[in-house]
Amino acid sequence: MNIAVFASGRGSNFAALARAMKKGKIQANLSLLVCDNPKASVIGRARRAGIRVALVKREDFATRNDFEQKIIQHLEENDIGLIVLAGFMRILGPDLVIRYKDRILNIHPALLPAFKGAHAIKDAFDYGVKVTGVSVHFVDEKMDHGPIILQAPVEIEETDTLESLEARIHKVEHKIYPKAIKLFIEGKLKLEGRKIRIIQ
């Protein structure tokens, strides 16, 4: 199966997934990076790894629909079977979500449904919760809402700063995301309404 990663920034999850596939932990091809930010360092990571890059900037298109149709064109040209969101700082529109229904995964740095949105780590830290974490879920038309595949807790320690908490959460992301993708690739995720059963 060919996988496309969507990312807008540093690409640490992109790198973790690329390593997992290179080592054979995930039996799939990381075929395409879709990026909307020409300054994102993930582009350099992809090019060094020999992975095709589709740079699609929103400002180059009159409407979001035109922007996403260009992305869909890249996905179809590369025969993409799974989309993996890894720090893609745009909410996907209904056309793309419906076309790839149950084939788009996202990783979120909190225990959903708590702390949705783009600043989940800071929100959890500022709120003072003792435990936050990481969620991997299917993407639907609502933000940070689709059925949850895996979650992992991260305790917030008394000595944590926002930066140290972010670093520990990213380490957990790099472990849990490849596991979820492997389950998808191996056909071990069974959707039952909003719940997911993992087939052993």
PDB file of C-alpha atoms in Angstrom:
ATOM      1  CA  MET A   1       0.000   0.000   0.000  1.00  0.00           C
ATOM      2  CA  ASN A   2       1.176   3.506  -0.819  1.00  0.00           C
ATOM      3  CA  ILE A   3       1.013   6.058   1.993  1.00  0.00           C
ATOM      4  CA  ALA A   4       0.958   9.853   1.790  1.00  0.00           C
ATOM      5  CA  VAL A   5       1.993  11.925   4.790  1.00  0.00           C
ATOM      6  CA  PHE A   6       0.552  15.433   5.115  1.00  0.00           C
ATOM      7  CA  ALA A   7       2.781  17.786   7.140  1.00  0.00           C
ATOM      8  CA  SER A   8       3.382  21.519   7.507  1.00  0.00           C
ATOM      9  CA  GLY A   9       6.336  21.781   9.878  1.00  0.00           C
ATOM     10  CA  ARG A  10       9.407  20.000  11.215  1.00  0.00           C
ATOM     11  CA  GLY A  11       8.290  16.514  10.292  1.00  0.00           C
ATOM     12  CA  SER A  12       9.442  14.520  13.332  1.00  0.00           C
ATOM     13  CA  ASN A  13       6.515  12.120  12.954  1.00  0.00           C
ATOM     14  CA  PHE A  14       7.244  11.897   9.229  1.00  0.00           C
ATOM     15  CA  ALA A  15      10.826  10.876  10.061  1.00  0.00           C
ATOM     16  CA  ALA A  16       9.657   8.295  12.628  1.00  0.00           C
ATOM     17  CA  LEU A  17       7.292   6.728  10.083  1.00  0.00           C
ATOM     18  CA  ALA A  18       9.956   6.717   7.370  1.00  0.00           C
ATOM     19  CA  ARG A  19      12.326   4.896   9.765  1.00  0.00           C
ATOM     20  CA  ALA A  20       9.665   2.335  10.685  1.00  0.00           C
ATOM     21  CA  MET A  21       8.998   1.540   7.028  1.00  0.00           C
ATOM     22  CA  LYS A  22      12.676   1.412   6.136  1.00  0.00           C
ATOM     23  CA  LYS A  23      13.222  -1.129   8.938  1.00  0.00           C
ATOM     24  CA  GLY A  24      10.288  -3.215   7.693  1.00  0.00           C
ATOM     25  CA  LYS A  25       8.155  -2.624  10.795  1.00  0.00           C
ATOM     26  CA  ILE A  26       5.372  -1.344   8.512  1.00  0.00           C
ATOM     27  CA  GLN A  27       4.858  -3.210   5.245  1.00  0.00           C
ATOM     28  CA  ALA A  28       3.974  -0.201   3.099  1.00  0.00           C
ATOM     29  CA  ASN A  29       5.546   2.454   0.894  1.00  0.00           C
ATOM     30  CA  LEU A  30       5.881   6.034   2.085  1.00  0.00           C
ATOM     31  CA  SER A  31       5.286   7.345  -1.418  1.00  0.00           C
ATOM     32  CA  LEU A  32       4.409  11.005  -1.027  1.00  0.00           C
ATOM     33  CA  LEU A  33       4.742  14.017   1.229  1.00  0.00           C
ATOM     34  CA  VAL A  34       1.995  16.611   0.816  1.00  0.00           C
ATOM     35  CA  CYS A  35       3.058  19.961   2.279  1.00  0.00           C
ATOM     36  CA  ASP A  36       1.450  23.402   2.173  1.00  0.00           C
ATOM     37  CA  ASN A  37       4.423  25.330   3.600  1.00  0.00           C
ATOM     38  CA  PRO A  38       7.482  25.942   1.387  1.00  0.00           C
ATOM     39  CA  LYS A  39       9.584  26.769   4.478  1.00  0.00           C
ATOM     40  CA  ALA A  40       8.782  23.516   6.309  1.00  0.00           C
ATOM     41  CA  SER A  41      11.858  21.483   7.225  1.00  0.00           C
ATOM     42  CA  VAL A  42       9.900  18.280   6.538  1.00  0.00           C
ATOM     43  CA  ILE A  43      10.489  18.963   2.821  1.00  0.00           C
ATOM     44  CA  GLY A  44      14.231  18.534   3.290  1.00  0.00           C
ATOM     45  CA  ARG A  45      13.669  15.344   5.288  1.00  0.00           C
ATOM     46  CA  ALA A  46      11.557  13.897   2.472  1.00  0.00           C
ATOM     47  CA  ARG A  47      13.990  14.831  -0.285  1.00  0.00           C
ATOM     48  CA  ARG A  48      16.943  13.349   1.624  1.00  0.00           C
ATOM     49  CA  ALA A  49      14.936  10.137   1.988  1.00  0.00           C
ATOM     50  CA  GLY A  50      14.125  10.085  -1.728  1.00  0.00           C
ATOM     51  CA  ILE A  51      10.389  10.550  -1.150  1.00  0.00           C
ATOM     52  CA  ARG A  52       8.343  12.524  -3.677  1.00  0.00           C
ATOM     53  CA  VAL A  53       7.154  15.949  -2.456  1.00  0.00           C
ATOM     54  CA  ALA A  54       3.933  17.675  -3.515  1.00  0.00           C
ATOM     55  CA  LEU A  55       4.126  21.301  -2.385  1.00  0.00           C
ATOM     56  CA  VAL A  56       0.608  22.686  -2.657  1.00  0.00           C
ATOM     57  CA  LYS A  57       0.181  26.215  -1.296  1.00  0.00           C
ATOM     58  CA  ARG A  58      -3.316  27.365  -0.375  1.00  0.00           C
ATOM     59  CA  GLU A  59      -2.638  30.924  -1.585  1.00  0.00           C
ATOM     60  CA  ASP A  60      -2.100  29.645  -5.125  1.00  0.00           C
ATOM     61  CA  PHE A  61      -5.789  28.680  -5.402  1.00  0.00           C
ATOM     62  CA  ALA A  62      -8.951  30.767  -5.439  1.00  0.00           C
ATOM     63  CA  THR A  63     -10.935  28.379  -3.243  1.00  0.00           C
ATOM     64  CA  ARG A  64     -10.273  25.624  -0.715  1.00  0.00           C
ATOM     65  CA  ASN A  65     -11.990  23.226  -3.069  1.00  0.00           C
ATOM     66  CA  ASP A  66      -9.514  24.043  -5.870  1.00  0.00           C
ATOM     67  CA  PHE A  67      -6.644  23.633  -3.391  1.00  0.00           C
ATOM     68  CA  GLU A  68      -7.889  20.211  -2.303  1.00  0.00           C
ATOM     69  CA  GLN A  69      -8.637  19.067  -5.851  1.00  0.00           C
ATOM     70  CA  LYS A  70      -4.955  19.626  -6.616  1.00  0.00           C
ATOM     71  CA  ILE A  71      -4.021  17.521  -3.595  1.00  0.00           C
ATOM     72  CA  ILE A  72      -6.440  14.792  -4.710  1.00  0.00           C
ATOM     73  CA  GLN A  73      -4.794  14.843  -8.129  1.00  0.00           C
ATOM     74  CA  HIS A  74      -1.405  14.141  -6.496  1.00  0.00           C
ATOM     75  CA  LEU A  75      -2.922  11.366  -4.373  1.00  0.00           C
ATOM     76  CA  GLU A  76      -4.481   9.663  -7.376  1.00  0.00           C
ATOM     77  CA  GLU A  77      -1.325   9.972  -9.473  1.00  0.00           C
ATOM     78  CA  ASN A  78       0.578   8.167  -6.707  1.00  0.00           C
ATOM     79  CA  ASP A  79      -2.129   5.533  -6.066  1.00  0.00           C
ATOM     80  CA  ILE A  80      -2.380   6.463  -2.390  1.00  0.00           C
ATOM     81  CA  GLY A  81      -4.299   4.037  -0.183  1.00  0.00           C
ATOM     82  CA  LEU A  82      -3.790   5.736   3.191  1.00  0.00           C
ATOM     83  CA  ILE A  83      -3.370   9.378   4.224  1.00  0.00           C
ATOM     84  CA  VAL A  84      -1.441  10.057   7.422  1.00  0.00           C
ATOM     85  CA  LEU A  85      -1.727  13.537   8.924  1.00  0.00           C
ATOM     86  CA  ALA A  86       1.392  14.540  10.854  1.00  0.00           C
ATOM     87  CA  GLY A  87       1.227  18.179  11.835  1.00  0.00           C
ATOM     88  CA  PHE A  88      -0.732  19.339   8.782  1.00  0.00           C
ATOM     89  CA  MET A  89      -2.037  22.710   9.893  1.00  0.00           C
ATOM     90  CA  ARG A  90      -5.209  22.745   7.830  1.00  0.00           C
ATOM     91  CA  ILE A  91      -8.627  21.243   8.411  1.00  0.00           C
ATOM     92  CA  LEU A  92      -9.501  18.943   5.527  1.00  0.00           C
ATOM     93  CA  GLY A  93     -12.635  19.755   3.544  1.00  0.00           C
ATOM     94  CA  PRO A  94     -15.539  17.360   3.008  1.00  0.00           C
ATOM     95  CA  ASP A  95     -14.609  16.406  -0.567  1.00  0.00           C
ATOM     96  CA  LEU A  96     -11.254  14.997   0.454  1.00  0.00           C
ATOM     97  CA  VAL A  97     -12.543  13.437   3.687  1.00  0.00           C
ATOM     98  CA  ILE A  98     -15.455  11.698   1.936  1.00  0.00           C
ATOM     99  CA  ARG A  99     -13.319  10.503  -0.973  1.00  0.00           C
ATOM    100  CA  TYR A 100     -10.834   8.905   1.433  1.00  0.00           C
ATOM    101  CA  LYS A 101     -13.345   7.903   4.100  1.00  0.00           C
ATOM    102  CA  ASP A 102     -11.841   5.550   6.714  1.00  0.00           C
ATOM    103  CA  ARG A 103      -8.447   5.967   5.024  1.00  0.00           C
ATOM    104  CA  ILE A 104      -7.211   9.113   6.794  1.00  0.00           C
ATOM    105  CA  LEU A 105      -5.434   8.922  10.157  1.00  0.00           C
ATOM    106  CA  ASN A 106      -4.441  11.767  12.456  1.00  0.00           C
ATOM    107  CA  ILE A 107      -2.294  11.983  15.574  1.00  0.00           C
ATOM    108  CA  HIS A 108      -3.314  14.436  18.283  1.00  0.00           C
ATOM    109  CA  PRO A 109      -1.169  15.381  21.313  1.00  0.00           C
ATOM    110  CA  ALA A 110      -3.879  14.930  23.950  1.00  0.00           C
ATOM    111  CA  LEU A 111      -6.307  12.292  25.171  1.00  0.00           C
ATOM    112  CA  LEU A 112      -9.309  13.038  22.998  1.00  0.00           C
ATOM    113  CA  PRO A 113     -12.009  14.189  23.419  1.00  0.00           C
ATOM    114  CA  ALA A 114     -10.090  16.461  25.823  1.00  0.00           C
ATOM    115  CA  PHE A 115      -8.075  19.425  24.533  1.00  0.00           C
ATOM    116  CA  LYS A 116      -9.014  19.499  20.875  1.00  0.00           C
ATOM    117  CA  GLY A 117      -7.420  22.026  18.541  1.00  0.00           C
ATOM    118  CA  ALA A 118      -3.993  23.235  17.493  1.00  0.00           C
ATOM    119  CA  HIS A 119      -2.611  24.052  20.972  1.00  0.00           C
ATOM    120  CA  ALA A 120      -3.470  20.844  22.842  1.00  0.00           C
ATOM    121  CA  ILE A 121      -0.180  20.452  24.715  1.00  0.00           C
ATOM    122  CA  LYS A 122      -0.169  24.053  25.980  1.00  0.00           C
ATOM    123  CA  ASP A 123      -3.876  23.877  26.818  1.00  0.00           C
ATOM    124  CA  ALA A 124      -3.395  20.746  28.939  1.00  0.00           C
ATOM    125  CA  PHE A 125      -0.290  22.197  30.594  1.00  0.00           C
ATOM    126  CA  ASP A 126      -2.001  25.509  31.387  1.00  0.00           C
ATOM    127  CA  TYR A 127      -5.146  23.768  32.676  1.00  0.00           C
ATOM    128  CA  GLY A 128      -3.073  21.866  35.212  1.00  0.00           C
ATOM    129  CA  VAL A 129      -4.188  18.312  34.460  1.00  0.00           C
ATOM    130  CA  LYS A 130      -1.988  15.570  35.902  1.00  0.00           C
ATOM    131  CA  VAL A 131      -2.231  13.301  32.858  1.00  0.00           C
ATOM    132  CA  THR A 132      -2.419  14.135  29.178  1.00  0.00           C
ATOM    133  CA  GLY A 133      -1.283  11.978  26.274  1.00  0.00           C
ATOM    134  CA  VAL A 134      -1.570  11.078  22.620  1.00  0.00           C
ATOM    135  CA  SER A 135      -4.469   9.860  20.450  1.00  0.00           C
ATOM    136  CA  VAL A 136      -4.492   8.337  16.974  1.00  0.00           C
ATOM    137  CA  HIS A 137      -7.873   8.500  15.271  1.00  0.00           C
ATOM    138  CA  PHE A 138      -9.652   8.278  11.954  1.00  0.00           C
ATOM    139  CA  VAL A 139     -10.502  11.649  10.440  1.00  0.00           C
ATOM    140  CA  ASP A 140     -14.102  12.637   9.772  1.00  0.00           C
ATOM    141  CA  GLU A 141     -15.725  15.958   8.872  1.00  0.00           C
ATOM    142  CA  LYS A 142     -15.348  17.380  12.405  1.00  0.00           C
ATOM    143  CA  MET A 143     -12.088  18.537  13.985  1.00  0.00           C
ATOM    144  CA  ASP A 144     -10.316  15.970  16.196  1.00  0.00           C
ATOM    145  CA  HIS A 145     -13.501  13.913  16.279  1.00  0.00           C
ATOM    146  CA  GLY A 146     -13.221  10.615  14.376  1.00  0.00           C
ATOM    147  CA  PRO A 147     -13.125   7.132  15.951  1.00  0.00           C
ATOM    148  CA  ILE A 148     -10.114   6.611  18.218  1.00  0.00           C
ATOM    149  CA  ILE A 149      -7.683   3.825  17.305  1.00  0.00           C
ATOM    150  CA  LEU A 150      -5.037   4.051  20.036  1.00  0.00           C
ATOM    151  CA  GLN A 151      -4.274   6.283  22.994  1.00  0.00           C
ATOM    152  CA  ALA A 152      -1.291   6.529  25.325  1.00  0.00           C
ATOM    153  CA  PRO A 153      -1.107   8.550  28.561  1.00  0.00           C
ATOM    154  CA  VAL A 154       1.687  10.946  29.490  1.00  0.00           C
ATOM    155  CA  GLU A 155       1.939  12.130  33.096  1.00  0.00           C
ATOM    156  CA  ILE A 156       2.638  15.811  33.645  1.00  0.00           C
ATOM    157  CA  GLU A 157       5.389  15.995  36.247  1.00  0.00           C
ATOM    158  CA  GLU A 158       5.866  18.762  38.818  1.00  0.00           C
ATOM    159  CA  THR A 159       9.193  19.670  37.202  1.00  0.00           C
ATOM    160  CA  ASP A 160       7.815  19.810  33.646  1.00  0.00           C
ATOM    161  CA  THR A 161       8.064  22.902  31.541  1.00  0.00           C
ATOM    162  CA  LEU A 162       5.956  23.247  28.422  1.00  0.00           C
ATOM    163  CA  GLU A 163       9.056  22.392  26.361  1.00  0.00           C
ATOM    164  CA  SER A 164       9.914  19.248  28.351  1.00  0.00           C
ATOM    165  CA  LEU A 165       6.306  18.058  28.179  1.00  0.00           C
ATOM    166  CA  GLU A 166       6.245  18.622  24.416  1.00  0.00           C
ATOM    167  CA  ALA A 167       9.439  16.589  24.020  1.00  0.00           C
ATOM    168  CA  ARG A 168       8.051  13.643  26.009  1.00  0.00           C
ATOM    169  CA  ILE A 169       4.750  13.722  24.130  1.00  0.00           C
ATOM    170  CA  HIS A 170       6.576  13.680  20.783  1.00  0.00           C
ATOM    171  CA  LYS A 171       8.522  10.584  21.893  1.00  0.00           C
ATOM    172  CA  VAL A 172       5.237   8.810  22.625  1.00  0.00           C
ATOM    173  CA  GLU A 173       3.823   9.951  19.274  1.00  0.00           C
ATOM    174  CA  HIS A 174       6.776   8.386  17.480  1.00  0.00           C
ATOM    175  CA  LYS A 175       5.968   5.032  19.110  1.00  0.00           C
ATOM    176  CA  ILE A 176       2.176   4.969  18.918  1.00  0.00           C
ATOM    177  CA  TYR A 177       1.674   6.274  15.361  1.00  0.00           C
ATOM    178  CA  PRO A 178       3.634   3.482  13.624  1.00  0.00           C
ATOM    179  CA  LYS A 179       1.685   0.941  15.722  1.00  0.00           C
ATOM    180  CA  ALA A 180      -1.661   2.356  14.577  1.00  0.00           C
ATOM    181  CA  ILE A 181      -0.581   2.481  10.926  1.00  0.00           C
ATOM    182  CA  LYS A 182       0.672  -1.109  11.133  1.00  0.00           C
ATOM    183  CA  LEU A 183      -2.740  -2.206  12.462  1.00  0.00           C
ATOM    184  CA  PHE A 184      -4.441  -0.427   9.544  1.00  0.00           C
ATOM    185  CA  ILE A 185      -2.101  -1.905   6.925  1.00  0.00           C
ATOM    186  CA  GLU A 186      -2.600  -5.404   8.335  1.00  0.00           C
ATOM    187  CA  GLY A 187      -6.397  -5.042   8.262  1.00  0.00           C
ATOM    188  CA  LYS A 188      -6.737  -5.367  12.034  1.00  0.00           C
ATOM    189  CA  LEU A 189      -8.984  -2.339  12.602  1.00  0.00           C
ATOM    190  CA  LYS A 190     -12.720  -3.043  12.483  1.00  0.00           C
ATOM    191  CA  LEU A 191     -15.027  -0.034  12.661  1.00  0.00           C
ATOM    192  CA  GLU A 192     -18.209  -0.655  14.661  1.00  0.00           C
ATOM    193  CA  GLY A 193     -20.071   2.645  14.661  1.00  0.00           C
ATOM    194  CA  ARG A 194     -17.814   5.143  16.436  1.00  0.00           C
ATOM    195  CA  LYS A 195     -15.859   2.385  18.145  1.00  0.00           C
ATOM    196  CA  ILE A 196     -12.926   0.437  16.737  1.00  0.00           C
ATOM    197  CA  ARG A 197     -12.232  -3.194  17.530  1.00  0.00           C
ATOM    198  CA  ILE A 198      -8.662  -4.358  17.106  1.00  0.00           C
ATOM    199  CA  ILE A 199      -8.591  -7.844  15.590  1.00  0.00           C
ATOM    200  CA  GLN A 200      -5.863 -10.038  17.057  1.00  0.00           C
TER     201      GLN A 200
END
